[in-house]
């Protein structure tokens, strides 16, 4: 018996959107499927005190070992998805009809002399038109009961029909107006067939024409003072409104499409696919995959996913239309391959508007939710973090588990504005208060190896200085705290592992810099981006982690965080220096008014787009000063753009523009990082 608190989702991780959820046992079998208007409220009710739960619910939550969910746009989608999951997993704690093959259909027996409407289950039969399936038989019967007052077609069995034909009088439904009584010849076969056709057309979605026709008839009856007939038509319209509310669909009845959405980060991609058949969601599936090829674009990922998904399936599983977030690479060849495999034309489109675009947004929310939950679990789960740290210790042959890891990265643009970053992970989690930035001073031009050596030399010299005043033999803990602020001194703590972004040259430079300071006992490694190889000093071959290794995942997160932090610092300094160099040409513009311009416009691109009137409205600016600012900015832009190719960051390959948003300060989440000049 499991304790529900052991698998309860973290607070705030459950969305408050409508959706479908499922409980699974320790073996991975789905034991219960349910739907909710508000997933957070519904799932939270399962994790209250057990004594407050129904006996069956108690048994279910103590048998389960996991709960997950899928977010949908509305209740109609959740209803259909719930049906799909119940049919697929046959969960033991869901109420089921043991002798049923499937959920119920609404069927019209067009192969009979006087067609009959009925609710049925099981395989389809020839000559019968089906609508649905639906989730509950009672809901279908309510809908049929409402529609029969408007479309009084036959609903009785063959035995009842023959018996009343022999008796010469209708059944109760015939007397109350819910059957046209074809059994006694009250309507002809052709008239009854017309009623059946109207009924079928209405269920198929052709509702507007019929409703408008009834509205005209009601107004005409009222104009002719036939108030009883007008009142009956009014009641019929009310019944149709109720029926329409009960039979809403996601897309058109003839829509067969697969909707594919992705959510990705530099390391992983989450894919969600919703299968829509006959306008209703029939199923859903999701995948999480490592991005083995770091250069793959979204279009590449879409192409590979479609190939792997449909290659091993039968032709009948390929829909007429596949909706994707981005057209795949090799679109035409892929369409031709799918069309040949299916035996008819297949289209691949990006939805631009309407219900399909709304449905794509729902699938994208599910993909994002899946990736977020996956990363949250890997990053915050104590067992997973411990496993990652132990894998790193074993693979790198470290003397102890690396509870404190520091990673260093260098960023520059063709040797200008060279900066570096230091990020810290403690116990597998980011420690942003310990992040630091460095401005490289002693290296000319673009030299990442020398820059790494400078940064590590400065960092560990500070550590040695902070520890210099500690008396020999005493506990150093008390001396590592700043007595004025009560915080740890900037570089007081010794890392268990130093990681640099790069291969053997960067690792060798880091090792040499630390050896020169007498810190040869601190382990060093490097993580190269191309093949995710881990390099150790003096080793000819890299350490290769498994692609699914939690240890590699943690090192990648550490490296990517250092890269992001360095790039942000570099962009801020570059953008600020560009604006300041332009404003230097404006005579009489002091520091106060420069800061006002930077704060108000935020980037050089926005300042270039500003008019003289907009600049003149700022505090301390007159029209003459505003004219000087606009003239200086536009002149600099003309000089810079003449014959100049776009600037490229040689480290990342990205094209650098002038619309970098932040000219001062730091982005959210980095405000604790300090710059070491």
XYZ file of C-alpha atoms in Angstrom:
677
model
C 0.000 0.000 0.000
C 1.503 3.329 -1.109
C 1.373 6.629 0.738
C -0.279 9.198 -1.599
C 2.084 11.892 -0.297
C 5.007 9.996 -1.853
C 3.847 10.820 -5.398
C 1.847 13.984 -4.772
C 2.750 16.652 -7.391
C 4.736 19.629 -6.130
C 2.680 22.669 -5.047
C 1.958 24.919 -8.008
C 2.938 22.311 -10.612
C -0.661 21.340 -11.405
C -2.337 23.751 -13.861
C -5.770 25.174 -13.115
C -6.921 24.420 -16.677
C -9.421 21.785 -17.803
C -7.915 18.427 -18.631
C -7.800 14.674 -18.180
C -5.693 12.884 -15.568
C -4.688 9.299 -14.931
C -3.401 7.389 -11.916
C -0.897 4.545 -12.488
C 0.348 1.838 -10.138
C 3.957 0.898 -9.412
C 4.068 -1.350 -12.484
C 3.000 1.502 -14.768
C -0.547 0.213 -15.362
C -3.193 2.922 -15.582
C -5.732 2.243 -12.836
C -7.983 5.295 -13.069
C -8.808 7.982 -15.652
C -10.860 11.081 -14.934
C -11.531 14.568 -16.268
C -11.887 17.930 -14.558
C -12.774 21.536 -15.313
C -9.938 22.563 -12.975
C -7.124 20.014 -12.728
C -5.533 21.647 -9.686
C -8.725 21.613 -7.644
C -9.699 18.085 -8.657
C -6.299 16.440 -8.119
C -5.769 18.222 -4.816
C -8.947 16.587 -3.523
C -7.336 13.140 -3.899
C -4.448 14.059 -1.591
C -6.421 15.069 1.494
C -6.707 13.001 4.673
C -7.638 9.438 3.715
C -10.458 9.293 6.266
C -12.291 11.974 4.260
C -12.207 9.935 1.044
C -14.712 7.375 -0.161
C -13.616 3.778 0.450
C -13.132 3.098 -3.266
C -11.156 6.319 -3.664
C -8.980 5.395 -0.681
C -8.156 2.073 -2.311
C -7.367 3.762 -5.608
C -4.975 6.437 -4.245
C -3.146 3.923 -2.056
C -2.769 1.517 -4.985
C -1.448 4.236 -7.310
C 2.191 5.290 -7.437
C 2.000 8.093 -9.990
C -0.395 10.676 -11.424
C -0.047 12.659 -14.651
C -2.395 14.734 -16.765
C -3.055 16.359 -20.142
C -4.289 19.932 -20.470
C -7.117 20.614 -22.961
C -8.869 23.750 -24.138
C -12.402 22.945 -22.989
C -14.673 20.269 -21.558
C -15.556 18.821 -24.940
C -11.920 17.914 -25.540
C -11.577 16.468 -22.050
C -14.689 14.333 -22.603
C -13.326 12.828 -25.794
C -9.838 12.326 -24.407
C -11.241 10.633 -21.305
C -13.071 8.184 -23.556
C -9.912 7.491 -25.544
C -7.870 6.751 -22.434
C -10.532 4.559 -20.850
C -10.819 2.547 -24.048
C -7.039 2.244 -24.392
C -6.054 1.437 -20.806
C -9.184 -0.284 -19.436
C -8.447 1.078 -15.913
C -9.659 -1.146 -13.086
C -11.058 1.669 -10.913
C -13.181 3.240 -13.651
C -16.836 2.265 -13.948
C -17.089 0.070 -17.040
C -19.759 -1.816 -18.985
C -18.209 -5.288 -18.921
C -20.096 -6.542 -21.971
C -19.444 -3.516 -24.121
C -17.028 -3.344 -27.019
C -16.887 0.434 -27.030
C -18.591 3.602 -25.981
C -22.149 4.053 -27.282
C -23.111 5.315 -30.728
C -26.171 7.141 -31.929
C -27.362 5.119 -34.936
C -30.003 5.624 -37.641
C -31.049 2.465 -39.492
C -31.255 3.801 -43.044
C -31.457 0.224 -44.370
C -35.013 -0.213 -42.999
C -38.309 0.762 -44.631
C -39.008 3.238 -41.829
C -35.596 4.190 -40.394
C -35.228 4.089 -36.623
C -33.009 6.151 -34.282
C -31.407 4.197 -31.458
C -28.473 4.077 -29.048
C -26.140 1.122 -29.581
C -22.682 -0.286 -29.019
C -20.407 -2.731 -30.748
C -19.224 -3.011 -34.342
C -20.786 -0.929 -37.089
C -23.226 -2.480 -39.546
C -23.733 -1.776 -43.212
C -26.629 0.509 -44.086
C -26.648 2.205 -40.665
C -25.476 5.784 -40.175
C -23.554 6.408 -36.957
C -22.925 9.531 -34.910
C -20.455 9.663 -32.056
C -19.154 7.775 -30.171
C -20.235 9.486 -26.982
C -19.142 9.045 -23.394
C -22.480 8.306 -21.744
C -25.560 6.561 -23.082
C -27.860 8.593 -20.858
C -26.539 11.820 -22.414
C -27.364 10.536 -25.899
C -30.863 9.535 -24.828
C -31.471 12.998 -23.378
C -30.385 14.539 -26.680
C -32.610 12.189 -28.694
C -35.552 12.960 -26.425
C -35.086 16.678 -27.083
C -34.742 16.251 -30.839
C -37.742 13.935 -31.257
C -40.144 16.778 -30.486
C -38.672 18.620 -33.493
C -37.934 15.582 -35.690
C -40.635 13.004 -34.779
C -39.055 9.973 -36.426
C -39.481 6.360 -35.370
C -37.485 5.243 -32.290
C -39.253 1.982 -31.362
C -37.992 -1.553 -31.923
C -39.177 -3.729 -34.791
C -41.446 -5.785 -32.519
C -43.174 -2.702 -31.053
C -43.561 -1.197 -34.527
C -45.217 -4.354 -35.948
C -47.470 -4.765 -32.934
C -48.885 -1.218 -33.159
C -49.272 -1.595 -36.915
C -51.501 -4.619 -36.283
C -53.358 -2.822 -33.479
C -54.022 0.194 -35.658
C -53.124 2.761 -33.022
C -49.844 4.496 -32.173
C -47.743 4.121 -29.055
C -47.472 6.773 -26.350
C -44.796 8.712 -28.271
C -47.201 9.010 -31.184
C -49.880 10.500 -28.917
C -47.520 13.092 -27.341
C -46.045 14.234 -30.650
C -42.591 12.627 -30.406
C -43.248 10.194 -33.228
C -44.967 10.801 -36.570
C -46.624 7.347 -36.188
C -45.664 5.797 -39.546
C -46.862 2.472 -38.099
C -50.497 3.496 -38.659
C -49.909 5.465 -41.863
C -50.084 8.879 -40.196
C -47.218 9.902 -42.487
C -46.117 8.289 -45.733
C -42.803 6.542 -46.216
C -41.483 9.527 -48.190
C -42.584 12.023 -45.516
C -40.973 9.962 -42.768
C -37.756 9.651 -44.819
C -37.709 13.484 -45.087
C -37.942 13.752 -41.294
C -35.044 11.295 -40.996
C -32.948 13.310 -43.453
C -33.539 16.524 -41.492
C -32.625 14.707 -38.274
C -29.382 13.388 -39.820
C -28.470 16.748 -41.307
C -28.951 18.434 -37.941
C -26.695 15.922 -36.167
C -24.098 16.346 -38.942
C -23.747 20.008 -38.054
C -26.073 21.600 -40.606
C -27.935 23.409 -37.849
C -27.977 27.052 -38.913
C -30.232 26.581 -41.940
C -32.812 24.566 -40.064
C -32.893 26.948 -37.058
C -33.369 29.945 -39.340
C -36.191 28.154 -41.152
C -37.985 27.490 -37.860
C -37.511 31.093 -36.786
C -39.168 32.299 -40.005
C -42.033 29.854 -39.521
C -42.519 31.045 -35.937
C -42.670 34.703 -36.987
C -45.038 33.894 -39.847
C -47.334 31.959 -37.497
C -47.356 34.832 -35.034
C -48.114 37.313 -37.835
C -51.098 35.143 -38.859
C -52.259 35.074 -35.205
C -51.581 31.301 -34.958
C -50.170 31.683 -31.470
C -50.375 28.025 -30.468
C -48.336 26.970 -33.506
C -45.862 29.800 -32.903
C -45.505 28.695 -29.264
C -44.816 25.098 -30.332
C -42.112 26.247 -32.761
C -40.643 28.414 -29.992
C -40.450 25.354 -27.728
C -38.882 23.381 -30.575
C -36.188 26.044 -30.936
C -35.503 25.831 -27.216
C -35.112 22.070 -27.486
C -32.693 22.512 -30.395
C -30.590 24.976 -28.376
C -30.281 22.435 -25.554
C -29.369 19.699 -28.009
C -26.710 21.860 -29.645
C -25.112 22.545 -26.264
C -24.896 18.795 -25.614
C -23.387 17.933 -29.007
C -20.561 20.414 -29.445
C -17.528 19.144 -31.408
C -13.882 20.226 -31.583
C -13.645 20.545 -35.386
C -15.870 19.806 -38.358
C -17.358 16.312 -38.613
C -15.299 15.481 -41.704
C -11.974 16.534 -40.180
C -9.295 13.832 -39.942
C -5.983 15.323 -38.845
C -3.015 14.812 -36.559
C -1.906 17.894 -34.636
C 1.787 17.912 -33.710
C 3.444 20.460 -31.407
C 6.947 20.773 -29.939
C 8.492 22.430 -26.922
C 12.270 22.482 -26.862
C 15.332 23.779 -25.056
C 19.016 23.422 -25.980
C 19.144 19.872 -24.582
C 15.747 18.208 -24.973
C 12.532 18.323 -26.958
C 9.013 17.373 -25.933
C 6.575 16.333 -28.675
C 2.812 16.034 -28.303
C 0.407 14.707 -30.923
C -3.401 14.806 -30.804
C -5.276 12.458 -33.140
C -8.490 14.049 -34.445
C -10.892 11.782 -36.295
C -14.339 12.855 -37.372
C -13.815 16.209 -35.684
C -13.236 14.711 -32.251
C -10.044 13.989 -30.329
C -9.601 10.217 -30.369
C -6.249 9.999 -28.647
C -3.084 11.735 -27.514
C 0.545 10.765 -27.128
C 3.752 12.438 -26.030
C 7.484 11.900 -26.223
C 10.575 13.343 -24.527
C 13.844 13.034 -26.447
C 17.431 14.221 -26.114
C 18.580 16.503 -28.917
C 21.514 14.388 -30.073
C 22.167 16.880 -32.863
C 22.544 20.262 -31.232
C 22.347 22.049 -34.598
C 18.956 20.604 -35.517
C 16.310 23.252 -36.199
C 12.629 22.967 -35.347
C 11.953 22.086 -38.990
C 14.480 19.231 -38.747
C 12.884 17.939 -35.557
C 9.418 17.994 -37.172
C 10.676 16.073 -40.201
C 12.371 13.366 -38.109
C 9.376 13.006 -35.859
C 6.969 12.511 -38.789
C 9.278 9.959 -40.360
C 9.663 7.906 -37.189
C 5.985 8.153 -36.243
C 4.393 7.033 -39.512
C 7.098 4.750 -40.923
C 6.138 1.686 -38.899
C 2.366 2.183 -38.901
C -0.253 1.015 -41.344
C -1.492 3.227 -44.156
C -4.862 3.637 -42.433
C -3.188 5.488 -39.521
C -2.016 8.348 -41.749
C -4.636 11.136 -41.830
C -5.522 13.371 -44.741
C -3.942 16.345 -42.976
C -1.057 16.843 -40.525
C -0.847 20.134 -38.658
C 2.627 21.184 -37.488
C 4.126 24.281 -35.771
C 6.740 24.717 -38.550
C 6.860 23.217 -42.006
C 9.363 20.344 -41.984
C 12.630 20.333 -43.858
C 12.168 18.560 -47.176
C 8.443 19.273 -47.103
C 7.602 18.245 -50.680
C 9.458 14.944 -50.500
C 7.861 14.129 -47.185
C 4.362 14.860 -48.541
C 4.977 12.679 -51.578
C 6.236 9.816 -49.386
C 3.236 10.010 -47.046
C 0.767 10.295 -49.940
C 2.207 7.233 -51.628
C 2.139 5.287 -48.389
C -1.487 6.298 -47.637
C -2.730 5.875 -51.191
C -4.180 9.398 -51.412
C -3.067 12.984 -51.024
C -1.709 14.046 -47.609
C -1.222 17.697 -46.733
C 1.135 19.181 -44.130
C 0.150 22.659 -42.989
C 0.772 25.257 -40.306
C -2.648 26.435 -39.015
C -3.050 30.187 -39.320
C -6.479 30.920 -37.850
C -9.709 29.476 -36.512
C -10.398 26.283 -34.583
C -7.337 24.465 -35.888
C -5.005 27.193 -34.669
C -6.761 27.105 -31.282
C -6.330 23.328 -31.139
C -2.637 23.705 -32.037
C -2.278 26.110 -29.115
C -3.776 23.449 -26.827
C -1.301 20.834 -28.047
C 1.574 23.312 -27.599
C 0.490 23.928 -24.001
C 0.601 20.189 -23.406
C 4.091 19.928 -24.922
C 5.345 22.804 -22.782
C 3.712 21.318 -19.692
C 5.321 17.937 -20.416
C 8.799 19.416 -20.851
C 8.434 21.623 -17.783
C 7.347 18.718 -15.617
C 10.141 16.540 -17.006
C 12.845 19.128 -16.298
C 11.405 20.019 -12.906
C 11.452 16.385 -11.900
C 15.015 15.865 -13.087
C 16.284 19.100 -11.536
C 14.498 19.002 -8.190
C 14.167 15.329 -7.414
C 16.658 14.568 -4.638
C 17.198 10.975 -5.743
C 17.890 12.043 -9.337
C 20.345 14.746 -8.240
C 22.170 12.302 -6.003
C 22.395 9.828 -8.883
C 23.796 12.543 -11.182
C 26.451 13.582 -8.660
C 27.439 9.976 -8.031
C 27.751 9.338 -11.789
C 30.050 12.352 -12.150
C 32.180 11.210 -9.217
C 32.551 7.697 -10.637
C 33.184 8.761 -14.253
C 35.817 11.398 -13.350
C 37.332 9.343 -10.513
C 36.828 12.156 -7.977
C 37.795 11.676 -4.323
C 34.331 12.854 -3.178
C 30.905 13.706 -4.523
C 31.107 17.164 -6.222
C 28.614 18.987 -4.003
C 29.911 22.390 -5.174
C 30.679 22.766 -8.888
C 31.853 25.961 -10.597
C 31.747 26.476 -14.360
C 33.549 29.187 -16.385
C 32.801 30.479 -19.886
C 34.271 33.301 -22.024
C 32.292 35.512 -24.417
C 33.603 38.076 -26.925
C 32.991 39.568 -30.360
C 36.140 39.356 -32.479
C 38.274 40.136 -29.464
C 36.253 43.127 -28.215
C 34.384 43.454 -24.920
C 35.830 40.155 -23.666
C 33.999 38.951 -20.558
C 33.714 35.725 -18.588
C 31.205 34.154 -16.249
C 31.344 31.938 -13.200
C 28.238 29.991 -12.165
C 27.882 27.787 -9.119
C 25.786 24.650 -8.576
C 25.500 23.327 -5.048
C 23.970 19.901 -4.479
C 22.968 19.836 -8.136
C 21.002 23.125 -8.023
C 21.954 26.669 -9.177
C 23.255 28.989 -6.439
C 22.661 32.328 -8.154
C 23.880 34.431 -5.242
C 27.343 32.985 -5.957
C 27.383 33.825 -9.682
C 30.153 36.227 -10.756
C 31.087 38.162 -13.905
C 34.583 39.099 -15.013
C 35.893 41.719 -17.437
C 39.047 40.372 -19.071
C 41.904 42.886 -18.749
C 45.212 41.178 -19.449
C 44.417 39.467 -22.755
C 44.597 41.180 -26.132
C 42.230 40.038 -28.876
C 40.337 36.780 -29.073
C 42.127 34.201 -26.919
C 39.756 31.996 -24.930
C 42.594 29.883 -23.512
C 44.437 32.860 -22.026
C 41.145 34.347 -20.816
C 40.259 31.152 -18.929
C 43.705 31.225 -17.277
C 43.225 34.859 -16.211
C 39.774 34.294 -14.777
C 40.777 31.263 -12.721
C 43.926 32.987 -11.495
C 41.918 35.989 -10.265
C 39.180 33.824 -8.743
C 41.502 31.551 -6.747
C 43.862 34.349 -5.704
C 40.848 35.895 -3.987
C 40.108 32.585 -2.279
C 43.679 32.357 -1.033
C 43.493 35.936 0.248
C 40.231 35.261 2.099
C 41.782 32.221 3.767
C 45.115 33.866 4.562
C 44.005 35.192 7.939
C 42.734 31.868 9.300
C 44.916 30.643 12.218
C 46.379 27.211 11.649
C 44.394 24.379 13.216
C 41.171 26.362 13.717
C 37.804 25.778 12.102
C 37.781 27.990 8.969
C 33.975 28.313 8.884
C 33.808 31.328 11.174
C 36.487 33.174 9.162
C 34.686 32.757 5.851
C 31.809 35.020 6.902
C 31.994 38.779 6.379
C 31.506 40.286 9.880
C 29.882 43.421 8.431
C 27.238 41.770 6.188
C 26.935 38.309 7.753
C 27.301 36.761 4.288
C 29.975 34.423 2.931
C 32.993 36.192 1.486
C 32.952 36.385 -2.305
C 35.413 33.595 -3.122
C 35.805 31.909 0.233
C 34.632 28.391 -0.582
C 36.644 25.723 -2.353
C 34.811 23.968 -5.229
C 34.684 20.190 -5.437
C 34.975 20.401 -9.246
C 35.917 23.155 -11.705
C 34.298 22.876 -15.162
C 35.354 24.978 -18.151
C 33.446 25.362 -21.397
C 35.797 23.854 -23.952
C 38.149 21.029 -24.851
C 41.758 20.071 -24.082
C 43.339 23.572 -24.596
C 40.975 25.246 -22.128
C 41.329 22.386 -19.627
C 45.134 22.527 -19.824
C 45.115 26.292 -19.257
C 42.830 25.941 -16.247
C 44.953 23.163 -14.753
C 48.165 25.163 -15.195
C 46.696 28.316 -13.637
C 45.538 26.409 -10.558
C 48.790 24.467 -10.235
C 50.727 27.733 -10.211
C 48.631 28.825 -7.235
C 49.284 25.574 -5.394
C 45.746 24.248 -5.889
C 46.535 21.065 -7.756
C 44.188 19.075 -5.517
C 41.032 20.734 -6.966
C 39.697 18.591 -9.875
C 39.256 20.221 -13.302
C 37.392 19.070 -16.411
C 36.051 20.552 -19.631
C 32.814 19.933 -21.541
C 33.087 20.315 -25.330
C 29.859 21.314 -27.104
C 30.179 19.402 -30.384
C 29.992 15.838 -29.094
C 29.366 16.547 -25.397
C 32.738 15.047 -24.507
C 34.203 15.502 -21.024
C 37.957 16.172 -21.033
C 40.377 15.699 -18.142
C 43.889 17.230 -17.881
C 46.665 15.196 -19.531
C 44.229 12.564 -20.884
C 44.431 11.822 -24.596
C 40.880 10.487 -24.806
C 37.701 12.086 -23.468
C 35.303 10.589 -20.943
C 32.104 9.569 -22.772
C 28.878 9.614 -20.773
C 25.751 7.808 -21.917
C 23.300 10.107 -23.738
C 20.712 9.291 -21.067
C 23.123 9.848 -18.173
C 21.851 12.059 -15.379
C 25.463 13.069 -14.732
C 25.876 14.359 -18.309
C 22.533 16.152 -18.067
C 23.731 17.983 -14.930
C 27.060 18.967 -16.543
C 25.176 20.245 -19.610
C 22.890 22.372 -17.458
C 25.912 23.787 -15.663
C 27.754 24.565 -18.930
C 24.693 26.092 -20.616
C 23.972 28.267 -17.593
C 27.561 29.602 -17.671
C 27.264 30.270 -21.412
C 23.955 32.093 -20.990
C 25.321 34.195 -18.134
C 28.449 35.183 -20.108
C 26.511 36.006 -23.292
C 24.092 38.225 -21.351
C 26.947 40.163 -19.741
C 28.731 40.570 -23.075
C 25.627 41.846 -24.865
C 24.859 44.363 -22.126
C 28.386 45.797 -22.186
C 28.519 45.900 -25.988
C 25.172 47.627 -26.323
C 25.921 50.140 -23.596
C 29.322 50.987 -25.061
C 27.785 51.493 -28.509
C 25.218 53.957 -27.186
C 27.751 55.792 -25.046
C 30.198 56.125 -27.943
C 27.471 57.646 -30.097
C 26.355 60.054 -27.372
C 29.953 61.187 -26.793
C 29.613 63.243 -29.964
C 26.773 65.316 -28.491
C 28.246 68.372 -26.810
C 26.843 69.377 -23.438
C 25.251 65.991 -22.754
C 26.213 64.990 -19.205
C 25.934 61.717 -17.320
C 22.477 62.476 -15.921
C 20.861 63.054 -19.306
C 22.707 60.061 -20.813
C 21.246 57.819 -18.136
C 17.811 59.297 -18.814
C 18.110 58.372 -22.505
C 19.305 54.861 -21.687
C 16.541 54.263 -19.188
C 13.742 55.591 -21.385
C 14.594 54.047 -24.784
C 16.413 50.926 -23.615
C 18.408 50.218 -26.830
C 20.255 51.934 -29.639
C 17.724 50.731 -32.207
C 14.819 52.327 -30.330
C 16.800 55.543 -29.855
C 17.421 55.688 -33.621
C 13.700 55.345 -34.242
C 12.802 58.166 -31.830
C 11.681 61.529 -33.173
C 13.000 64.895 -32.033
C 9.696 65.581 -30.239
C 9.936 62.304 -28.266
C 13.472 63.106 -27.087
C 12.571 66.725 -26.281
C 9.775 65.555 -23.930
C 12.270 63.898 -21.567
C 13.188 65.771 -18.350
C 16.128 68.144 -18.879
C 15.991 68.079 -22.674
C 15.155 71.022 -24.881
C 14.522 70.952 -28.582
C 18.069 71.981 -29.463
C 19.602 69.172 -27.396
C 17.075 66.698 -28.809
C 18.054 67.702 -32.363
C 21.731 67.126 -31.532
C 20.995 63.670 -30.089
C 18.906 62.535 -33.072
C 21.469 63.890 -35.546
C 24.365 62.115 -33.794
C 22.516 58.798 -33.591
C 21.411 58.818 -37.232
C 24.849 59.880 -38.486
C 26.485 57.036 -36.593
C 23.938 54.598 -38.032
C 24.683 55.749 -41.595
C 28.432 55.336 -41.123
C 28.044 51.931 -39.511
C 25.714 50.556 -42.175
C 27.738 51.690 -45.221
C 29.406 48.646 -46.713
C 29.353 46.761 -43.434
C 28.540 43.079 -43.223
C 26.476 41.917 -40.243
C 28.438 41.249 -37.063
C 28.762 37.589 -36.204
C 29.605 36.074 -32.842
C 32.331 33.614 -33.812
C 31.741 31.583 -30.658
C 28.037 30.935 -31.240
C 27.542 31.717 -34.947
C 24.651 34.137 -34.194
C 24.150 37.390 -36.115
C 24.326 40.287 -33.690
C 21.888 43.178 -34.038
C 21.603 46.503 -32.242
C 18.257 45.845 -30.579
C 19.686 44.275 -27.423
C 17.054 45.184 -24.840
C 18.996 45.797 -21.654
C 21.658 48.512 -21.574
C 22.231 48.528 -17.861
C 21.566 46.224 -14.969
C 21.049 42.505 -15.409
C 18.210 40.307 -16.632
C 15.720 38.841 -14.217
C 17.171 35.983 -12.245
C 20.771 37.272 -12.591
C 20.607 40.265 -10.321
C 22.704 38.517 -7.685
C 25.649 38.074 -10.086
C 28.481 40.510 -9.377
C 31.015 41.888 -11.862
C 34.651 41.483 -10.931
C 36.529 44.252 -12.779
